[in-house]
Coordinates of C-alpha atoms in Angstrom, one line a residue:
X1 CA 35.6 16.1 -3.7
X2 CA 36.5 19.8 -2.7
X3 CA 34.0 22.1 -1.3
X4 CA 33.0 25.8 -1.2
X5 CA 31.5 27.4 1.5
X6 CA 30.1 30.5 1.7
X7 CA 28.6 32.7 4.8
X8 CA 29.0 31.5 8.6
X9 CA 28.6 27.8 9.0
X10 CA 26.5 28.3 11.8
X11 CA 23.8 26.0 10.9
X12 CA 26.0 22.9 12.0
X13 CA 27.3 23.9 15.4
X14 CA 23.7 23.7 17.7
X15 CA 22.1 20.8 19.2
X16 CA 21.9 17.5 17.5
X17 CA 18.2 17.5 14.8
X18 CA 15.3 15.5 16.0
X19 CA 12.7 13.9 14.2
X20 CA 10.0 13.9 16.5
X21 CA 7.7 11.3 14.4
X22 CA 8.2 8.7 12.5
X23 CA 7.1 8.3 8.4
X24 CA 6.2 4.8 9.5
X25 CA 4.9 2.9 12.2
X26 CA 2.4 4.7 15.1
X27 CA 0.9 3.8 17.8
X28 CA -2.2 5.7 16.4
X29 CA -4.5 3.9 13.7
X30 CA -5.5 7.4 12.6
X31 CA -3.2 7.9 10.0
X32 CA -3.6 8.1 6.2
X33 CA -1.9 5.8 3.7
X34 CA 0.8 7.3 1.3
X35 CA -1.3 9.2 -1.1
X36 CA -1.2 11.4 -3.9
X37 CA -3.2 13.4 -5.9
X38 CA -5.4 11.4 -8.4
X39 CA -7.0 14.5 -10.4
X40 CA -8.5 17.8 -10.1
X41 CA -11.6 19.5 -10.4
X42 CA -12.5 23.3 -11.0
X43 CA -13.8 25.4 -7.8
X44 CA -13.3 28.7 -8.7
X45 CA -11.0 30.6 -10.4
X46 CA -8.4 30.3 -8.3
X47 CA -8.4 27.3 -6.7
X48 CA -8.8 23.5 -7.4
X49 CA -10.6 20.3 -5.4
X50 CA -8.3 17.9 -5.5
X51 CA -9.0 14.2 -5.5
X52 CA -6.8 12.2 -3.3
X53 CA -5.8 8.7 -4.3
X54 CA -5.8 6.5 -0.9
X55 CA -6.4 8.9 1.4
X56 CA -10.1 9.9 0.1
X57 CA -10.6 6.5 0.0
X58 CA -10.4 5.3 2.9
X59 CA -11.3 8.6 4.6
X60 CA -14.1 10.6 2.7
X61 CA -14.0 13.3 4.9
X62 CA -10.5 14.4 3.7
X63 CA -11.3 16.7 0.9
X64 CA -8.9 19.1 -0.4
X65 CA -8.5 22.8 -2.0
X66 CA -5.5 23.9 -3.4
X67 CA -4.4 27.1 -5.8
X68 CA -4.4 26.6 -9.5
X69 CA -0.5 27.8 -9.7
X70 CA 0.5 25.1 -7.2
X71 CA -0.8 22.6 -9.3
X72 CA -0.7 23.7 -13.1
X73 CA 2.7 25.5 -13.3
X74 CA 4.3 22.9 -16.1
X75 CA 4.1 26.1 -18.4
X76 CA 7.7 27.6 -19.3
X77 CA 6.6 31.0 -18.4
X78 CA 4.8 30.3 -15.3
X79 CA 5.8 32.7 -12.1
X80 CA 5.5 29.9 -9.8
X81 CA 7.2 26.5 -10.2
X82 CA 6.2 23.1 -8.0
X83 CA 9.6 21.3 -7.3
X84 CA 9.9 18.8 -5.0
X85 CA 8.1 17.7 -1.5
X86 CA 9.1 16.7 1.9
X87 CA 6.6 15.2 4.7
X88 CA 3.5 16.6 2.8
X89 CA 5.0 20.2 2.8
X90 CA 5.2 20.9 -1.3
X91 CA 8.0 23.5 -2.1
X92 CA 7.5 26.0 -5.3
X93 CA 9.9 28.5 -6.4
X94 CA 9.0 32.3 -7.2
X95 CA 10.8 33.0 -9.7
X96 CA 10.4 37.0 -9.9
X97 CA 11.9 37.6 -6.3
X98 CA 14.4 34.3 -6.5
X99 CA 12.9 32.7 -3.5
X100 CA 11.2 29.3 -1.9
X101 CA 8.4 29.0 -0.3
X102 CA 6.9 25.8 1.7
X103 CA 3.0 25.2 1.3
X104 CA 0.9 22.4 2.9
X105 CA -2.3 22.5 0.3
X106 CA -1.7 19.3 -0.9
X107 CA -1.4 17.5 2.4
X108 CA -5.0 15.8 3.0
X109 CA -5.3 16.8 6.4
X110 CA -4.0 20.1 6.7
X111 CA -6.4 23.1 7.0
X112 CA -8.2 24.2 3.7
X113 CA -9.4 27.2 5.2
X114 CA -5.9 28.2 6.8
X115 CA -3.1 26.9 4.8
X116 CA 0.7 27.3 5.7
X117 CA 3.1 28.9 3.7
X118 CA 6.3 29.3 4.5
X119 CA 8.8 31.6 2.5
X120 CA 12.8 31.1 3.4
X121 CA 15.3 33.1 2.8
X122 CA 16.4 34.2 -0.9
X123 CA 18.5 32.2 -2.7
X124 CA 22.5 33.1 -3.2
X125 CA 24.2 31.6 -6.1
X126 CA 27.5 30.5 -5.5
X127 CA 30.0 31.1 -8.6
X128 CA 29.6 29.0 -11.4
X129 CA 26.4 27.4 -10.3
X130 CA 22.5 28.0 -10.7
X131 CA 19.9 27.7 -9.0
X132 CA 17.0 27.9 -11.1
X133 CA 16.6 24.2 -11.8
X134 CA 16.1 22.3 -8.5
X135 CA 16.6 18.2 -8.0
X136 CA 14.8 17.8 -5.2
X137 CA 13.9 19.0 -1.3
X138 CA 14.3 17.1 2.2
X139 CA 12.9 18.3 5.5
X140 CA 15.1 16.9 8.4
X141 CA 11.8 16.7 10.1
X142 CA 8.5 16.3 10.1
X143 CA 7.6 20.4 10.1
X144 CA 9.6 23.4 9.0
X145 CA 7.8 25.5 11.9
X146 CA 9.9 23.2 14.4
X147 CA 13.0 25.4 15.5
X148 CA 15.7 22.3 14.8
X149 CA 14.2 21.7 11.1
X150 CA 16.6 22.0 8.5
X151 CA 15.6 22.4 4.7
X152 CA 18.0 21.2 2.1
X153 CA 17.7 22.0 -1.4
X154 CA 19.7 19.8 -4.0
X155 CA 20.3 21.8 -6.8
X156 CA 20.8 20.0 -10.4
X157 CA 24.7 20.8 -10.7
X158 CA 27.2 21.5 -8.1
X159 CA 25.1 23.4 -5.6
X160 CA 23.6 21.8 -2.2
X161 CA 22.0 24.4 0.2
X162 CA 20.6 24.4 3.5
X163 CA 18.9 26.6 6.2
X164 CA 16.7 26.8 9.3
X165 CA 13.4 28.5 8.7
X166 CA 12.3 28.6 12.2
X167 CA 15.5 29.7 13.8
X168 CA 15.6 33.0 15.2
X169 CA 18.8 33.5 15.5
X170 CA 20.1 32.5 12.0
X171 CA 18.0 31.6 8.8
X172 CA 20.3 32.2 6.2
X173 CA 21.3 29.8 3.5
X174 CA 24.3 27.9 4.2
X175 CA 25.9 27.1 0.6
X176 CA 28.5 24.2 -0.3
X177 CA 29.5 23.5 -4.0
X178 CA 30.1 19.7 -4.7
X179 CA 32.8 19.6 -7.5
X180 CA 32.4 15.6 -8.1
X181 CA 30.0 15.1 -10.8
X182 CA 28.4 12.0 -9.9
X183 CA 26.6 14.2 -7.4
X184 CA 25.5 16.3 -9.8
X185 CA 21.7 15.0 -10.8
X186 CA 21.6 12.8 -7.5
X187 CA 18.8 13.7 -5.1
X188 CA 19.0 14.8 -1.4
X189 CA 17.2 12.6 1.6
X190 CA 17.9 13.1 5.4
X191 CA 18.6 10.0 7.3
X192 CA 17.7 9.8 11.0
X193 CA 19.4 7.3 11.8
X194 CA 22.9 8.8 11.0
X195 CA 21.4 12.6 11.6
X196 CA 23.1 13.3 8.3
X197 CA 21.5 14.4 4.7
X198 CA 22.6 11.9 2.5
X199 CA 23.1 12.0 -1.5
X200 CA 23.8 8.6 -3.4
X201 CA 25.9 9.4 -6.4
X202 CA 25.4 8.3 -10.1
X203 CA 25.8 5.0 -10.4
X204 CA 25.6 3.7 -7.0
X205 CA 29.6 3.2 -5.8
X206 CA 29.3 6.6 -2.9
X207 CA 27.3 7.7 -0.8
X208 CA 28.0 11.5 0.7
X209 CA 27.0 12.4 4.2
X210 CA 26.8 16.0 5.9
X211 CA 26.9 15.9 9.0
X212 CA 24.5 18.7 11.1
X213 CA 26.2 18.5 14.5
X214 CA 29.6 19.0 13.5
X215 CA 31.6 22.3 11.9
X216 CA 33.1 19.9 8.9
X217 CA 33.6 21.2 5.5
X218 CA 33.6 18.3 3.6
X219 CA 31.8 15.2 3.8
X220 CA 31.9 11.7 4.8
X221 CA 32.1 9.2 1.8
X222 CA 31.0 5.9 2.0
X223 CA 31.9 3.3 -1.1
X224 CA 29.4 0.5 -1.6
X225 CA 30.3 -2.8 -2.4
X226 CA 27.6 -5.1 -4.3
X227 CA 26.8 -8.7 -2.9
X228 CA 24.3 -11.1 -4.1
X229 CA 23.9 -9.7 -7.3
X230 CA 21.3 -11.5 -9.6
X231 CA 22.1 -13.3 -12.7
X232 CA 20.4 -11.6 -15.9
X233 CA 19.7 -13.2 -19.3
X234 CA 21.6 -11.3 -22.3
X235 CA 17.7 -9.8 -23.1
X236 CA 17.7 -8.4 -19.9
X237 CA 21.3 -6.9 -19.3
X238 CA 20.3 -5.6 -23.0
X239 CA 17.3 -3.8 -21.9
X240 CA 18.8 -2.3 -18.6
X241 CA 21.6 -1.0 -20.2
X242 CA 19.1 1.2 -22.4
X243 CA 17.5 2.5 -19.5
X244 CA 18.2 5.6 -17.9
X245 CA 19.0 4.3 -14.3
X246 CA 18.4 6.8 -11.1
X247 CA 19.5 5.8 -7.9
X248 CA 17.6 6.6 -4.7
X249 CA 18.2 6.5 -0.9
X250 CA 15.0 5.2 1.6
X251 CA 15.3 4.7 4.9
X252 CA 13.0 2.3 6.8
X253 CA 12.5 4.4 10.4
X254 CA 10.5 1.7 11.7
X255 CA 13.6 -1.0 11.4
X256 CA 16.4 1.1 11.2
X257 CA 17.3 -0.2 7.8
X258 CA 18.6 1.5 4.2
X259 CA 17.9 0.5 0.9
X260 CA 19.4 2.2 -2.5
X261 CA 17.0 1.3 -4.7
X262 CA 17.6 1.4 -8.6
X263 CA 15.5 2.8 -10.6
X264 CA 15.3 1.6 -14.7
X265 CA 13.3 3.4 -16.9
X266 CA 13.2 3.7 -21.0
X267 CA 12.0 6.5 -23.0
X268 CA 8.6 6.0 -24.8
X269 CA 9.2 5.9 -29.0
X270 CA 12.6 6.3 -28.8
X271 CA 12.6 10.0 -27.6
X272 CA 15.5 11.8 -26.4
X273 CA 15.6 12.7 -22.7
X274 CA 16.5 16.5 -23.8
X275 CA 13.4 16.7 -25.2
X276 CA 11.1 18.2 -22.9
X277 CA 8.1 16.3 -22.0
X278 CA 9.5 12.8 -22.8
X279 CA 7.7 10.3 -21.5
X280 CA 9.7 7.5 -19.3
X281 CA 8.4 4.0 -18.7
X282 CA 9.6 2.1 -16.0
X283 CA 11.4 -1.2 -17.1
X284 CA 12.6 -2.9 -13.9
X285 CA 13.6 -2.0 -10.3
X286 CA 16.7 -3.4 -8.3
X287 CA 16.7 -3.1 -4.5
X288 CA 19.9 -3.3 -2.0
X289 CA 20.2 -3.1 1.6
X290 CA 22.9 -1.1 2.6
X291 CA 25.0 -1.6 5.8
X292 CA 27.3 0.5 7.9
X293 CA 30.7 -1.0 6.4
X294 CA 29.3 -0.1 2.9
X295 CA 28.0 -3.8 2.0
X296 CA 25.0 -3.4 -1.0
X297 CA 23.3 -7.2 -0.6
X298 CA 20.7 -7.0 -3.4
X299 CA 17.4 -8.1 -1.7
X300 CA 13.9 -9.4 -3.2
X301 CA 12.6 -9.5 0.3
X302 CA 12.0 -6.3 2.4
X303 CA 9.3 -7.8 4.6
X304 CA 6.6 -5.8 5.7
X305 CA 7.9 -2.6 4.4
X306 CA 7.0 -0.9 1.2
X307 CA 9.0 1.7 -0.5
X308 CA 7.4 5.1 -2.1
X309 CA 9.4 6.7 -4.9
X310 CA 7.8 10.2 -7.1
X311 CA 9.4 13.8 -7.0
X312 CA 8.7 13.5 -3.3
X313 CA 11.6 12.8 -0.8
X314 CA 11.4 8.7 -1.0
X315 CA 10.3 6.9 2.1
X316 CA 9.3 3.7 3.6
X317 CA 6.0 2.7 5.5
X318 CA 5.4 -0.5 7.0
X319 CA 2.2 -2.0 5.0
X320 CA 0.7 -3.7 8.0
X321 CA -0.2 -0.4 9.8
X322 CA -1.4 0.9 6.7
X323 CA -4.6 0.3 5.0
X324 CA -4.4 -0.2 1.3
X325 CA -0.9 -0.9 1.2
X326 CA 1.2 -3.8 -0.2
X327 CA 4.0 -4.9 1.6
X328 CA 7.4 -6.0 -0.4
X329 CA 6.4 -3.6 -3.0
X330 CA 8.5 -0.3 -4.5
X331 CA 5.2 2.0 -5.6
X332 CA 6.6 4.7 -8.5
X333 CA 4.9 7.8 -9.2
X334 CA 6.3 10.1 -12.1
X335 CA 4.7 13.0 -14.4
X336 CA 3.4 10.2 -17.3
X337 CA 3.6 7.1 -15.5
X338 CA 2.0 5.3 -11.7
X339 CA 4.0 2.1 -10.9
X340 CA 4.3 -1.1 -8.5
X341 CA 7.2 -3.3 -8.2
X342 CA 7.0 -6.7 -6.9
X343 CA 10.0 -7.8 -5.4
X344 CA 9.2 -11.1 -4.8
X345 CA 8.8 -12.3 -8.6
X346 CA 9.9 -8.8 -10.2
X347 CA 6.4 -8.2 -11.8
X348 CA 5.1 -4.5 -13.1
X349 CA 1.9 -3.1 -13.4
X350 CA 2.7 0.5 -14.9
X351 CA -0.3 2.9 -15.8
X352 CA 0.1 5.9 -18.1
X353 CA -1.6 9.0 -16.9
X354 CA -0.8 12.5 -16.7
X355 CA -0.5 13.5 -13.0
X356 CA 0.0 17.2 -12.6
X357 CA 1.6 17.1 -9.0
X358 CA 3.7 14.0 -8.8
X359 CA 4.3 13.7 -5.1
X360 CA 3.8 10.7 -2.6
X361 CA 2.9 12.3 0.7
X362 CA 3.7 9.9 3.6
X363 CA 1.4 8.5 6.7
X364 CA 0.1 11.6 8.0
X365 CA -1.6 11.8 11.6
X366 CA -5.5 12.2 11.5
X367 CA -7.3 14.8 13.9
X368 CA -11.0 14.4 14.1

């Protein structure tokens, strides 16, 4: 893979990036469950209540109010655009000025009186990419207002950016074209444990690394090999090969471990995925633990910990410190579909629904 940067790399050479928190184990019982948002009800013109799965549930107190464009903006003319989430900070881009900005109104416990936004710095296209269609987003920690907080932005194609929105010194994007095309659709995730955002390609055989601390322009490459692989009847191997398969990165930050997890889902009535709108049904789920040396042991077993994919940054909680959740279990949550993956004996529930903001937020702390 060859590389193109653009501007001063200045965004590597500072201080190692710290996660202050962790996504899943605390020593404080006050914290929600992974949650989303279950539906929406009218307050105004301007604004929507929104009804949080999990969350509400187990703590009625959390209600939340959020603007109308945050959450219906599916329309092909809209000005503002939801596209991905990060720690419960929900990122939209305006398309009139070319910018991004971070919001916490869908977070249950952040202010509804007082909500943050968070614009960063406009966007530069490098040449021969775009960036009006966006994969995904990935906070290196918990809070963009905290100075060592990086924001990476995956863009569908060759472009990956990155920048500090709290630094004073330098907030400027930082802009790196990936030429290998397995990279191309693959989503960005930040692992703590290596300090390095993270992109599993197409297919599952690399895994690109970029590394904050460090003035490096290209990345480190690491090439899975698969162990323990399971053996599938001819229906089976049939059925996944008509799947479109995604492949996604979770880090446990309670154990220290990695999974790629991957992802088969079919198209509903034999639609194309071109077609906009086409509904995707999830068909099975394969999990792998990934080690240092590149080893990919398939696992049905991830103990206590339950993994949380949607358009969100996927993470891992441990289910024992949560209430409501079910450990050994990969929870999916898409525009037309809610999922949950046993691993033990591979069984799927799958619910169709239309969920107009798609996004798993993680444990967040509770302040009475």
């Amino acid at each position: 893979m060859s590389l193109l940067l653009s501007h001063s790399p200045k965004i590597f050479i500072r201080k190692p990036v710290l996660v202050r928190a962790s996504a899943g184990r605390s020593s404080s019982p006050l914290q929600t469950p992974p949650c989303f948002v279950r539906g929406e009800d009218p307050c105004g013109p301007d604004h929507v209540e929104l009804r949080i799965a999990y969350a509400t549930r187990f703590f009625p107190k959390l209600i939340k109010k959020a603007p109308v464009e945050l959450v219906y903006n599916d329309a092909s003319d809209a000005a503002v655009t939801t596209i991905g989430s990060s720690h419960g900070w929900v990122a939209s881009l305006m398309h009139d000025v070319g910018t991004l900005r971070l919001h916490d109104d869908l977070n249950p416990v952040a202010s509804n009186s007082d909500p943050k936004r968070i614009s960063l710095p406009p966007l530069v296209t490098l040449p021969h990419c775009q960036t009006q269609i966006i994969t995904n987003v990935s906070l290196s920690s918990l809070s963009p207002e905290e100075e060592d907080c990086v924001v990476a932005v995956k863009f569908l194609g060759h472009q990956l950016s990155f920048c500090r929105p709290a630094s004073q010194s330098n907030s400027e994007w930082f802009n790196i074209k990936i030429d290998n095309p397995c990279f191309f659709s693959s989503r960005v995730m930040f692992s703590k444990r290596h300090n390095m955002f993270r992109i599993p390609g197409a297919g599952g055989q690399l895994i690109g690394s970029w590394d904050l601390c460090e003035d490096k322009h290209t990345p480190k490459f690491q090439e899975l090999r698969y162990h323990n692989l399971p053996e599938l009847s001819k229906a089976e191997r049939e059925t996944m090969h008509s799947c479109f398969t995604s492949e996604h990165l979770v880090e446990s930050r309670s154990t220290g471990e990695t999974f790629l997890v991957k992802l088969f889902r079919q198209t509903v009535d034999g639609t194309s995925l071109k077609v906009k709108g086409t509904k995707l049904k999830t068909k099975g789920v394969m999990v792998f633990k990934v080690d240092d040396h590149g080893n990919a042991v398939y696992t049905q077993d991830i103990g206590d910990l339950a993994i949380f994919l949607s358009k969100s940054e996927p993470f891992c909680v441990c289910a024992s410190f949560l209430p409501g959740v079910l450990p050994n279990y990969v929870n999916i949550l898409d525009v037309r579909e809610l999922a949950y993956f046993k691993l033990t004996d591979s069984s799927l529930i799958s619910y169709t629904h239309r969920f107009k903001a798609p996004y798993f937020c993680p444990p967040q702390n509770i302040e009475y």
